[in-house]
Amino acid sequence: MFYDHVVPEDELLRHVDIAMYQAKHRGRNNLCFFDQAMQAVIIERAAMEADLRVALEQKQFILYYQQQITHDDQIVGAEVLIRWQHPERGLILPMDFIPIGEETGLILAIGQWVLETACAQLKRWESNPQTQHLQLAINVSAHQFHQIDFVKQITDILDKSAIDHSRLKLELTESMLLNEQTEITEKMHALKALGVGFSLDDFGTGYSSLSYLTHLPFDQLKIDRSFVHNIGVNHTDSVIVQTLIGMTSNLLDMQIIAEGVETEEQRAFLEHNGCDLCQGYLFSKPVPLAEFEALLPKS
Ligand code: C2E
Ligand code: MG
Ligand code: MG
């Protein structure tokens, strides 16, 4: 098949290796031909991984904060969203490096840094009446949460930062909750006992099993922005949003927050149906700390 390609032997073997890796990646009993694009992806990934290690050492990550707001415009806190200030490529969004972090295990160090930095911020806010009520929601990755000593890691950070534990909220996604139910329940209950809160992120996009909601100690449910986007556009999604709000407040006694709120129409619909909190570009994009603080009311 490769007789008309003049490729040196070792290069050819490398190609075979890449194709085999791809075939394995796709599952059992697979056949895969090498193509140049595969190699480009692998080279790009390797470069990213090396850069990520440097980023950790040189502290190139920054936290952005996106306010979470009540219907009477009170800012109750923010979701913390990581950005990577790459020296050559500029600002990189999480979807372009978190997956590589997950694959390489570097997410553990990244996640640790996010938690420490956010808790240190909560501590600084404690002494100021303008900020001491604020809560921060942190995204936790699957890899991080499934670490055997996850509870200890969080406890250590809480001890070190000496913050009011109830200011910290951890965002989990449904895909993290599929297996090892006992382990998940134990971890969540242990952290809950310390006062840490939990939010179920991107609700509606995964399995949306009601058993998570009834069996696991979530304080908050976050309606995924794809549903919010369709308010007033797609009837089914509008009804889903209405139903989720009704279910959380009447049945489950959880708080509900909508993410990705971009229009006044969406905000009004959410308020009318009893949604507790909103987050989205309508109020503010995720912004660096100083800008977030500048948005807080002066009193
Ligand atoms: P997420 O947790 O669902 O975060 C919400 C995403 O929606 C953020 O994207 C935010 O910028 C975006 N967003 C907020 N308001 C609006 C809006 O009105 N319209 C639209 N179209 N989008 C809006 P971002 O910052 O790019 O983060 C993407 C994802 O990366 C997050 O999704 C989260 O899963 C992950 N992520 C972010 N920071 C961290 C982190 O520190 N650790 C981990 N493990 N994952 C993180
Ligand atoms: Mg989130
Ligand atoms: Mg989300």
PDB file of C-alpha atoms and ligand atoms in Angstrom, residues 79 81 139 171-173 200-203 205 222-225 259-260 279, ligand 3:
ATOM      1  CA  GLU A  79     -18.156  31.232  39.084  1.00  0.00           C
ATOM      2  CA  LEU A  81     -13.281  30.271  35.194  1.00  0.00           C
ATOM      3  CA  ASN A 139     -15.328  23.678  38.477  1.00  0.00           C
ATOM      4  CA  GLU A 171     -19.418  22.335  40.523  1.00  0.00           C
ATOM      5  CA  LEU A 172     -19.665  18.724  39.371  1.00  0.00           C
ATOM      6  CA  THR A 173     -21.037  17.455  36.079  1.00  0.00           C
ATOM      7  CA  LEU A 200     -24.719  20.187  39.457  1.00  0.00           C
ATOM      8  CA  ASP A 201     -23.316  21.904  36.349  1.00  0.00           C
ATOM      9  CA  ASP A 202     -24.623  21.657  32.770  1.00  0.00           C
ATOM     10  CA  PHE A 203     -27.797  19.929  33.894  1.00  0.00           C
ATOM     11  CA  THR A 205     -26.954  17.736  28.681  1.00  0.00           C
ATOM     12  CA  LYS A 222     -27.430  24.663  37.098  1.00  0.00           C
ATOM     13  CA  ILE A 223     -29.579  24.659  33.962  1.00  0.00           C
ATOM     14  CA  ASP A 224     -27.321  24.239  30.967  1.00  0.00           C
ATOM     15  CA  ARG A 225     -26.990  27.240  28.699  1.00  0.00           C
ATOM     16  CA  GLU A 259     -26.237  29.830  33.012  1.00  0.00           C
ATOM     17  CA  GLY A 260     -25.728  31.565  29.690  1.00  0.00           C
ATOM     18  CA  GLN A 279     -25.381  34.018  35.267  1.00  0.00           C
TER      19      GLN A 279
HETATM   20 MG    MG B   3     -21.952  24.899  32.826  1.00  0.00          MG
END
